[in-house]
Short mmCIF file of C-alpha atoms in Angstrom, two decimals:
data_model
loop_
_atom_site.label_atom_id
_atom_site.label_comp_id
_atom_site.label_asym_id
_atom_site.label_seq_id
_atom_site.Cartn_x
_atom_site.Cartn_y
_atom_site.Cartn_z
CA UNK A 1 -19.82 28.04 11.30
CA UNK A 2 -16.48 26.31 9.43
CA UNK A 3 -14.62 24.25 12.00
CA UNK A 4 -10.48 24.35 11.76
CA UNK A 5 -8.85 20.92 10.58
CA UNK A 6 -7.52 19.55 13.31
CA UNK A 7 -3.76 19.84 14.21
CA UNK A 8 -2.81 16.13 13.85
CA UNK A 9 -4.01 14.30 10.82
CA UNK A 10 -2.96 10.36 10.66
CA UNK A 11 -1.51 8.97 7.46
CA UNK A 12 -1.45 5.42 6.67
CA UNK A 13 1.41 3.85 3.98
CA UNK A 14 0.83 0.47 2.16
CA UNK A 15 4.23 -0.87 0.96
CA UNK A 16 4.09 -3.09 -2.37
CA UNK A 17 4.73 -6.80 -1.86
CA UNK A 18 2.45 -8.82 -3.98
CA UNK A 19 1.13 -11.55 -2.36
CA UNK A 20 3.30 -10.47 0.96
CA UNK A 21 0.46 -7.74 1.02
CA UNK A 22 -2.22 -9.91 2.85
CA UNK A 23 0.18 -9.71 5.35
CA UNK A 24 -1.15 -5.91 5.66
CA UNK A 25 -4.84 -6.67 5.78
CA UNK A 26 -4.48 -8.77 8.59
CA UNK A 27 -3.20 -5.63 10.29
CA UNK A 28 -6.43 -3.45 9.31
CA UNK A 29 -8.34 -6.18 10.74
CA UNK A 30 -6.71 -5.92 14.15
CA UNK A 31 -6.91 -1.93 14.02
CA UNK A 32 -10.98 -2.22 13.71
CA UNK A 33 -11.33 -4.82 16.14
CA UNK A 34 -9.19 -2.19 18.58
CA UNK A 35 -11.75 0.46 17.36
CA UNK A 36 -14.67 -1.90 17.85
CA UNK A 37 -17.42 0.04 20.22
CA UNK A 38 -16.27 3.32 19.36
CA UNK A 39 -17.75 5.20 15.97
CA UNK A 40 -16.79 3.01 12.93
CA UNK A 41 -14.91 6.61 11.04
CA UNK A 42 -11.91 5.64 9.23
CA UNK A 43 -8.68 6.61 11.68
CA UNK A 44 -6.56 7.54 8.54
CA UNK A 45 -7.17 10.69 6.98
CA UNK A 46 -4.44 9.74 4.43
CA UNK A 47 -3.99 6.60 2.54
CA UNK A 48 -0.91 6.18 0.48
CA UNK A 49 -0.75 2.88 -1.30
CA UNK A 50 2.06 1.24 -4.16
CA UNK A 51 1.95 -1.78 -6.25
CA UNK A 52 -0.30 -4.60 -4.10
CA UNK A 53 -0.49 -2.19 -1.04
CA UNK A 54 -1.99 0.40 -3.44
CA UNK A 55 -5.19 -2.38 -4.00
CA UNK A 56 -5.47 -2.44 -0.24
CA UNK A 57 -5.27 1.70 0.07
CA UNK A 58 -7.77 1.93 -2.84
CA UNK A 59 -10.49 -0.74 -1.20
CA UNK A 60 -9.78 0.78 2.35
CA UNK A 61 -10.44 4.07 0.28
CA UNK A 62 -13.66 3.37 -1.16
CA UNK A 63 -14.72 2.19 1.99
CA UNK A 64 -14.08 4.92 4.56
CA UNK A 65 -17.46 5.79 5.26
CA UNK A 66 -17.05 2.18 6.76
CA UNK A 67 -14.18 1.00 8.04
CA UNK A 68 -14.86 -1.91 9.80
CA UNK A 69 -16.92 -2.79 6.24
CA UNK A 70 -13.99 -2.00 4.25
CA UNK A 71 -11.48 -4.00 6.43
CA UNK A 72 -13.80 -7.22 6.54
CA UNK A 73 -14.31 -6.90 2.40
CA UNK A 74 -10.07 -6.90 2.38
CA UNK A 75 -10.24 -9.83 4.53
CA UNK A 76 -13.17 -11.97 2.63
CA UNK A 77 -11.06 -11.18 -0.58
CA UNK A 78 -7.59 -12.52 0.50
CA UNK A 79 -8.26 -15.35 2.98
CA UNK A 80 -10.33 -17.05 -0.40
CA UNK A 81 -7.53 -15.95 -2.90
CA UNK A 82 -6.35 -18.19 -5.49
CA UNK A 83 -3.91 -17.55 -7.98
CA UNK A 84 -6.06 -17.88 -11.05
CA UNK A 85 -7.95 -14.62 -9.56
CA UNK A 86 -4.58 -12.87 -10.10
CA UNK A 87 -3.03 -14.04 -13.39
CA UNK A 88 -3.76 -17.19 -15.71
CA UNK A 89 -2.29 -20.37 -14.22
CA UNK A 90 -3.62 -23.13 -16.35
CA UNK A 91 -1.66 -24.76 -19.00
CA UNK A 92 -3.37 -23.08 -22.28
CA UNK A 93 -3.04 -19.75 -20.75
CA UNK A 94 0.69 -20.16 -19.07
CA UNK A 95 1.94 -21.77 -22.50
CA UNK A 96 0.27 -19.14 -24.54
CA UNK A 97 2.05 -16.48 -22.75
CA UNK A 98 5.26 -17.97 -22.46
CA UNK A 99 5.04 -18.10 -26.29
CA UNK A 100 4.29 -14.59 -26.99
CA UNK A 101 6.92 -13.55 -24.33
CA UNK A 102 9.74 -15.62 -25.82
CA UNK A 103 8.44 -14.39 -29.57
CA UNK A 104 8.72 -10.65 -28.56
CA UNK A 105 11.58 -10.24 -26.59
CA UNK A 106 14.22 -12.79 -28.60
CA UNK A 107 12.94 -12.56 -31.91
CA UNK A 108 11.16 -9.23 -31.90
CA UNK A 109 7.72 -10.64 -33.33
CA UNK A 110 4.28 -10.46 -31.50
CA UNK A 111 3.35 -7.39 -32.30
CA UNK A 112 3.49 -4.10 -29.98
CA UNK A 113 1.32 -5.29 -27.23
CA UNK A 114 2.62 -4.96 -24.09
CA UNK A 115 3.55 -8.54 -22.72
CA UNK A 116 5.28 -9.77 -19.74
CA UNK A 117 6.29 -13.13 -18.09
CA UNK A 118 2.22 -13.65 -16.94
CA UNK A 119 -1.14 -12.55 -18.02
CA UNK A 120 -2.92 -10.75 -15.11
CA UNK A 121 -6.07 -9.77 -16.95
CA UNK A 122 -8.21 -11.85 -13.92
CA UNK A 123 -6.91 -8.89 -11.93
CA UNK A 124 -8.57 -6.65 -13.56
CA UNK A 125 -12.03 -8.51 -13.81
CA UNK A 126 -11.66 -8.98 -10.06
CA UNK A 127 -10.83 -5.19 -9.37
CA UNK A 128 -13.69 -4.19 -11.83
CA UNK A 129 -16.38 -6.81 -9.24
CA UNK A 130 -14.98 -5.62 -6.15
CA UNK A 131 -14.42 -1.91 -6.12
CA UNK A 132 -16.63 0.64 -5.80
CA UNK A 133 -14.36 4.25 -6.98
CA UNK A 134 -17.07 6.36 -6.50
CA UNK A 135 -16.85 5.52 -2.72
CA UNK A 136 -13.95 7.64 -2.58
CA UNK A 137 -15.66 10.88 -3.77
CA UNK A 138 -18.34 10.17 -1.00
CA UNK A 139 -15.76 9.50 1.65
CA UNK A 140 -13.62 13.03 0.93
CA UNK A 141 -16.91 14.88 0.33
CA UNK A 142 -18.42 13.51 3.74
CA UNK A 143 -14.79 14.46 5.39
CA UNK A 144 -14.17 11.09 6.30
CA UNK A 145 -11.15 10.84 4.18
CA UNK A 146 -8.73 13.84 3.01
CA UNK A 147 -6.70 11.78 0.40
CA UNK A 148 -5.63 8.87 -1.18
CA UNK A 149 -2.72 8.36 -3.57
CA UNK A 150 -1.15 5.09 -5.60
CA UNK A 151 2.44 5.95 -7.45
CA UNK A 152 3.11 4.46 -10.67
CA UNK A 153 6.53 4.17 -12.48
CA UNK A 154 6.38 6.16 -16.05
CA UNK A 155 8.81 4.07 -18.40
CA UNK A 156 9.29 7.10 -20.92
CA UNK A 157 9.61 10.09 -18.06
CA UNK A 158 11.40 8.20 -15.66
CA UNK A 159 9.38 9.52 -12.62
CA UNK A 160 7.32 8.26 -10.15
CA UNK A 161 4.26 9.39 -10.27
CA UNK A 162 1.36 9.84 -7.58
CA UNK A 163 -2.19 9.80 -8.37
CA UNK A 164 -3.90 11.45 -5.81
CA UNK A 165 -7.90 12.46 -5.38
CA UNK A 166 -8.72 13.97 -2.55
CA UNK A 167 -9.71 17.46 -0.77
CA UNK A 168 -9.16 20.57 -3.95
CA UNK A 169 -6.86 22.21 -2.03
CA UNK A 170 -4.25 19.67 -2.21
CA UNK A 171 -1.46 21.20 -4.42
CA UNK A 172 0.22 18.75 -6.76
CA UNK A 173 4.44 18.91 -6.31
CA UNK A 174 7.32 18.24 -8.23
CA UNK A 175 10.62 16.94 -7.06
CA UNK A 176 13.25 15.15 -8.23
CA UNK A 177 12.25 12.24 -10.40
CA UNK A 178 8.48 12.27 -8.37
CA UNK A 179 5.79 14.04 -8.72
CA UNK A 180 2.02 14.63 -7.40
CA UNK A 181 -0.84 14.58 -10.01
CA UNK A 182 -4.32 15.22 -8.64
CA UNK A 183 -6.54 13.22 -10.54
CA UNK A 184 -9.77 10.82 -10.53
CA UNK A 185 -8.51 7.17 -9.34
CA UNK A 186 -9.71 4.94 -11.48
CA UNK A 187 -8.90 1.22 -12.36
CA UNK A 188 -5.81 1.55 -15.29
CA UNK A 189 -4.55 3.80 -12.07
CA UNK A 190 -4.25 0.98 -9.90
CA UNK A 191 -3.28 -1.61 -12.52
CA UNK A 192 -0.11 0.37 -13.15
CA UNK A 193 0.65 0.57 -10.07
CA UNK A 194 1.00 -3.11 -9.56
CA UNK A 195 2.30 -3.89 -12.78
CA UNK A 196 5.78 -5.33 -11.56
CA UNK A 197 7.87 -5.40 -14.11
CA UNK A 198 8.90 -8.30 -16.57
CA UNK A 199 6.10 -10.17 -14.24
CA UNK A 200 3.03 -7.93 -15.20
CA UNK A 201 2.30 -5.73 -18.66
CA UNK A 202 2.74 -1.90 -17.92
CA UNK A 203 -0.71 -0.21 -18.27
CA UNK A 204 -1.18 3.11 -20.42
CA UNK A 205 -1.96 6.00 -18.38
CA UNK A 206 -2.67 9.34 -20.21
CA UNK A 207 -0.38 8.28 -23.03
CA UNK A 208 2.30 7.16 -21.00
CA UNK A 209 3.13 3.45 -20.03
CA UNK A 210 3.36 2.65 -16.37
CA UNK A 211 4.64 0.16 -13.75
CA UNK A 212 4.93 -0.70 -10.51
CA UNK A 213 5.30 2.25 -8.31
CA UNK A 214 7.90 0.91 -6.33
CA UNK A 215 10.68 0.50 -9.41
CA UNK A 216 11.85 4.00 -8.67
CA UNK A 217 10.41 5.51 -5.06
CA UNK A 218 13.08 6.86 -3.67
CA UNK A 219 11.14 8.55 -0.98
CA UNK A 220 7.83 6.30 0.11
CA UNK A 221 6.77 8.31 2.93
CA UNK A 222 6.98 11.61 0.84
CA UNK A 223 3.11 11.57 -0.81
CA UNK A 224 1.67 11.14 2.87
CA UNK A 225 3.30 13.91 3.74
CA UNK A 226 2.54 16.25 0.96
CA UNK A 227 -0.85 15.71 1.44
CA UNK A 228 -0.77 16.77 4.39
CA UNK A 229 -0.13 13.80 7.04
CA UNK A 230 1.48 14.94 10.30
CA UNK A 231 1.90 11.47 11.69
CA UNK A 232 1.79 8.05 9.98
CA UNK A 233 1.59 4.59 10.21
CA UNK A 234 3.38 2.07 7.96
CA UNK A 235 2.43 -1.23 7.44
CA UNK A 236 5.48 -3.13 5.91
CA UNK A 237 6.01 -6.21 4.45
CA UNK A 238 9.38 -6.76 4.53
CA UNK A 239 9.70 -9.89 7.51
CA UNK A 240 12.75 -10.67 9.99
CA UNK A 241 15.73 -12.48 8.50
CA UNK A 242 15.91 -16.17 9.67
CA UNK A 243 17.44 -17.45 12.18
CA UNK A 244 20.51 -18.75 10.05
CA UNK A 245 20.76 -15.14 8.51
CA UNK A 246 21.02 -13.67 11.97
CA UNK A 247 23.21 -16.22 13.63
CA UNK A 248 25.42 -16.21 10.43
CA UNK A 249 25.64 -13.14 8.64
CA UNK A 250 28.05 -14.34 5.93
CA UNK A 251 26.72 -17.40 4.85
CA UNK A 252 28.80 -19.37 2.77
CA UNK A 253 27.22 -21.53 -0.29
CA UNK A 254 28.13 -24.44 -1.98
CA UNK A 255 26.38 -23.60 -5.46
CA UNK A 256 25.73 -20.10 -7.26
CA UNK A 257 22.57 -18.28 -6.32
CA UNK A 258 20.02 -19.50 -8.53
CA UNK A 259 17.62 -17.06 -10.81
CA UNK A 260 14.95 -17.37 -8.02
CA UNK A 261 17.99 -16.19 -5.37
CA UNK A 262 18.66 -13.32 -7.72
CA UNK A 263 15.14 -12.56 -8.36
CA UNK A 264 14.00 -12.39 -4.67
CA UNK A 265 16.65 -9.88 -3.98
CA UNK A 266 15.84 -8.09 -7.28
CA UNK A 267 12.52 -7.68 -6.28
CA UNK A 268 13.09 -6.76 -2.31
CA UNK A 269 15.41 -4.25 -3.53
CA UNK A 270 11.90 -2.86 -5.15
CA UNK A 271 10.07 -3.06 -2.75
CA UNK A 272 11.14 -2.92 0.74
CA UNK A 273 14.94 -1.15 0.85
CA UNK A 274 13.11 2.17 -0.55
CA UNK A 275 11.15 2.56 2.33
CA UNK A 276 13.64 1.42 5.08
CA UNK A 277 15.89 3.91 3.61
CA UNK A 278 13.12 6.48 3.87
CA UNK A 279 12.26 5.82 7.07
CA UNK A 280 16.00 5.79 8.53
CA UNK A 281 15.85 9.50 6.67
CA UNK A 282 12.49 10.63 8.65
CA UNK A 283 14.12 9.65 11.89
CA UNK A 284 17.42 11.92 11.34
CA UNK A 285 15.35 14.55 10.21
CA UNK A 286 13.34 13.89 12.94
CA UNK A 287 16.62 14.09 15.11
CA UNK A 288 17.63 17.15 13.67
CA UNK A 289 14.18 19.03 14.10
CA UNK A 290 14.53 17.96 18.10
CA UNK A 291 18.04 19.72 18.11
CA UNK A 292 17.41 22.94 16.05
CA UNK A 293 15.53 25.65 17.59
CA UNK A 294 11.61 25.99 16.76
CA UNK A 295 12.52 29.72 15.24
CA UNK A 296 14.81 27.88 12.74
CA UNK A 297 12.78 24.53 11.99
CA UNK A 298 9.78 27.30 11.03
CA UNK A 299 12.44 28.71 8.56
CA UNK A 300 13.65 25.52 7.46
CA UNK A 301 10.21 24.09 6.74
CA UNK A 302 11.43 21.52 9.23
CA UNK A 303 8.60 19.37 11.66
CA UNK A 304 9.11 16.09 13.29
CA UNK A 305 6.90 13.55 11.66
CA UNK A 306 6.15 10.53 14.02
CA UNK A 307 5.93 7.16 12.78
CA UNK A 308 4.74 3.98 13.81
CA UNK A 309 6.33 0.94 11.87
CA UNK A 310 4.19 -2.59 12.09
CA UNK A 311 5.91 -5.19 10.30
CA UNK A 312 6.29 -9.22 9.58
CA UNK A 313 8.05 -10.43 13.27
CA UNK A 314 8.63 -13.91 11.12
CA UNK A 315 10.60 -14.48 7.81
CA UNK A 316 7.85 -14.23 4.69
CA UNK A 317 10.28 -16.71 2.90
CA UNK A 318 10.21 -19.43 5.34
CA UNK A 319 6.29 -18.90 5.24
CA UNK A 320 6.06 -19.25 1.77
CA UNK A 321 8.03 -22.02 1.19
CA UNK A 322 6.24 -23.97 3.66
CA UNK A 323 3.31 -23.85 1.32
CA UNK A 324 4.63 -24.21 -2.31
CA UNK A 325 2.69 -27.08 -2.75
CA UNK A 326 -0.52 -24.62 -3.34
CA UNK A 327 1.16 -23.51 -6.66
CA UNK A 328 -1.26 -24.03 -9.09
CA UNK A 329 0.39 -27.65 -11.41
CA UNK A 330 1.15 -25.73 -14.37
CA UNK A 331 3.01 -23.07 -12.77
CA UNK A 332 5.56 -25.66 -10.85
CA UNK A 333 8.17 -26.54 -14.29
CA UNK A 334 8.59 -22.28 -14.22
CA UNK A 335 9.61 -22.05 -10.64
CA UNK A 336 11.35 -25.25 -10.13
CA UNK A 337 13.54 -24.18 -13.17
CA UNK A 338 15.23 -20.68 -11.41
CA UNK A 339 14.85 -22.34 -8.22
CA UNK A 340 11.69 -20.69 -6.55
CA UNK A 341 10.54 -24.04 -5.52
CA UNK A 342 13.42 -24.78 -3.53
CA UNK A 343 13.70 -22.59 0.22
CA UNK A 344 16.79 -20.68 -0.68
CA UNK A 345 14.62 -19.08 -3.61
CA UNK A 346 11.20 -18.95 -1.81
CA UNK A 347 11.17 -15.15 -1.92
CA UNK A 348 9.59 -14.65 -5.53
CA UNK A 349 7.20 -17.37 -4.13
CA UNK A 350 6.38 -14.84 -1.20
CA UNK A 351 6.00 -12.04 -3.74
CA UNK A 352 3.58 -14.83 -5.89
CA UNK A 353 1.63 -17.14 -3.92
CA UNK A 354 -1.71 -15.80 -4.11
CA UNK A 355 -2.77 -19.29 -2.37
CA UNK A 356 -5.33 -19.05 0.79
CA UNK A 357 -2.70 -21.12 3.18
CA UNK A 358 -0.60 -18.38 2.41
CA UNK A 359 -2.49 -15.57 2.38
CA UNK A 360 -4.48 -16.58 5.59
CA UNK A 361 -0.96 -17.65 8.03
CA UNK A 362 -0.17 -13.86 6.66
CA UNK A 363 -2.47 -12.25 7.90
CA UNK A 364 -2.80 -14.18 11.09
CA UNK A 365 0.52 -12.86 11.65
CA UNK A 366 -0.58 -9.31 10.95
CA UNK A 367 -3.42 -9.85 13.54
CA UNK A 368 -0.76 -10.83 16.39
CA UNK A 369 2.33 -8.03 15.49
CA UNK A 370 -0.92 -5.38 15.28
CA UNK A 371 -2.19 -6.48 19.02
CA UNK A 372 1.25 -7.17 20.19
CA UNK A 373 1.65 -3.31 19.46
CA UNK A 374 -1.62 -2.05 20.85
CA UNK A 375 -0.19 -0.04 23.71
CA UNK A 376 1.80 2.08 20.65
CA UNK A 377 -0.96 1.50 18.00
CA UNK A 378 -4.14 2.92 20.11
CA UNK A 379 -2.53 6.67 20.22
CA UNK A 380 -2.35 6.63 16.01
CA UNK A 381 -6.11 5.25 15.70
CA UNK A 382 -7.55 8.41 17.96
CA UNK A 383 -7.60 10.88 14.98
CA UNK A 384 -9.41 14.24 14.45
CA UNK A 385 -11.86 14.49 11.47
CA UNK A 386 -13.18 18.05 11.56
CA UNK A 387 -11.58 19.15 8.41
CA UNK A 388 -13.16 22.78 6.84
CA UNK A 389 -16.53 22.44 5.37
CA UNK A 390 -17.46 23.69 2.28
CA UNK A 391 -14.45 22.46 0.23
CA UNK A 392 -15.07 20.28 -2.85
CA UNK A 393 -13.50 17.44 -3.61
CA UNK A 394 -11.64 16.40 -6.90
#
């Protein structure tokens, strides 16, 4: 006998961030200690990920037949993080790259490698020990996931693009400058999503050169929702403005924002005003669904979509500054130059401390803003999994 899918399904969104993205697994840890006792089943049929958030969505992914596995794996990876793990950080490899990067792009020599300001190749060694891709296929097949998608930026189509594998009757889409392409997720996938650009290479895709998803998604919450989340859960990264920035909202300044200053905002512009903006759109339409008659929001291809938003309850640039001194030696001259060394331009430090003091006051701070919304969180973790038998996955 096929069982009916059940009514709600529960999507989960991973926001970029770089480093700022352990802040995220400290929050999956807290959701499977709340789950601790019942069945370990992943609670998120749907797992949207982009740029550092998409590495989380993929291990969660390949996981899901064990959640509480998956989420302890996360958290054994990040709490012993160092930056040399991410990108090279000793003096023959920083030197070498700075080279090449000053050879290509002001004198047009170096070839036509793809080079940016940092070599992340240990990224992809790590990636290649520590996931398992074929744990996805297992998961969907088994029904204990439905989906999972990364987005990528495509430098010559100017789209953003989501990879998706999942259950075969998930219909790519097309929209405006973003699209859905059902696919096999497979490491180059999730390199190009967390390519940031002018930080990390772009990664060839298919023929096309990609970058970080967030460069261009206008709409963040948009993938969980075309495959076929009803109700979702964001985990954000973006942190509460200091005290100074709330006290005083127009700051005055002796001395002209440094590169660093310029650079942090650059880069939250990226990756955290998307999805505010996206999320202030969900809750008008969500206003206007409420309002309109149920005859018209069936014509309209309107539903309210609820949504749970856990985010940083302490400033991520404060944080990071605090432990700057964890910058790996040959790093320091780079930062100290544009000013990242220095508190006012700590936020590109946030985005690329991949240090364990960071990474583990992070995700303590997860833990507490995840229990501190239990009463809230509880409802989204108590999701249906009966989805049609029979189906085969991609």
């Amino acid at each position: 006998m096929t069982q009916q899918p059940c009514a709600t399904v529960t999507g989960l969104i991973l926001s970029g961030g770089g480093a700022r993205a352990a802040y995220q697994v400290g929050v999956l840890k807290a959701i499977a200690h709340l789950l601790e006792g019942e069945p370990q089943h992943n609670p998120f049929a749907v797992i949207v990920g982009t740029s550092a958030g998409a590495i989380n969505a993929v291990g969660l992914a390949c996981g899901a037949l064990r959640f509480a596995e998956a989420t302890r794996n996360l958290a054994h990876v990040w709490q012993n993080f160092h930056t040399e793990q991410i990108y090279r950080s000793d003096w023959p490899g920083v030197l070498s790259q700075v080279g090449r990067f000053t050879l290509r792009h002001l004198f047009g020599l170096a070839g036509k490698t793809p080079l940016a300001l940092l070599d992340n190749r240990p990224l992809s060694q790590l990636l290649r020990e520590k996931l398992d891709f074929s744990g996805i296929s297992a998961a969907v097949r088994k029904r204990a996931l439905q989906a999972v998608a990364i987005t990528a930026f495509g430098y010559e189509s100017g789209q953003a693009v989501t990879f998706y594998q999942g259950r075969a009757t998930l219909a790519p889409w097309l929209r405006h400058r973003r699209i859905g392409v059902p696919t096999r997720l497979d490491l180059p996938h999730l390199l190009a999503s967390a390519a940031i650009p002018m930080i990390f290479p772009p990664v060839k895709v298919d023929g096309q050169y990609y970058g970080d998803g967030a460069l261009r998604q206008s709409a963040p919450i948009s993938p969980a929702l075309h495959l076929g989340a009803t109700r979702i859960l964001v985990i954000g990264v973006s942190g509460n403005l200091s005290e100074e920035q709330v006290e005083n909202p127009l700051i005055t300044g002796e001395f002209p924002p440094t590169l660093a200053q310029i650079g942090g905002h650059m880069l939250g512009s990226s990756f955290i005003d998307s999805l505010e903006t996206d999320l202030e759109v969900v809750e008008r339409l969500n206003l206007l669904a409420r309002l309109l008659p149920e005859e018209t929001r069936i014509q309209q291809g309107l539903r309210e979509v609820e949504v749970l938003t856990i985010s940083p309850s302490k400033p991520l640039d404060t944080i990071a500054a605090r432990y700057r001194h964890e910058l790996p030696r040959a790093l320091r001259p780079f930062f100290f130059g544009p000013g990242a060394m220095h508190s006012s331009g700590a936020a590109v430090l946030s985005y690329l401390l991949f240090e364990p003091g960071y990474c583990r006051e992070l995700m303590a701070l997860g833990w507490q803003d995840a229990l501190r919304q239990r009463e809230k969180l509880l409802p989204f973790l108590q999701q249906c999994t009966a989805f049609n038998h029979g189906e085969k996955n991609l």
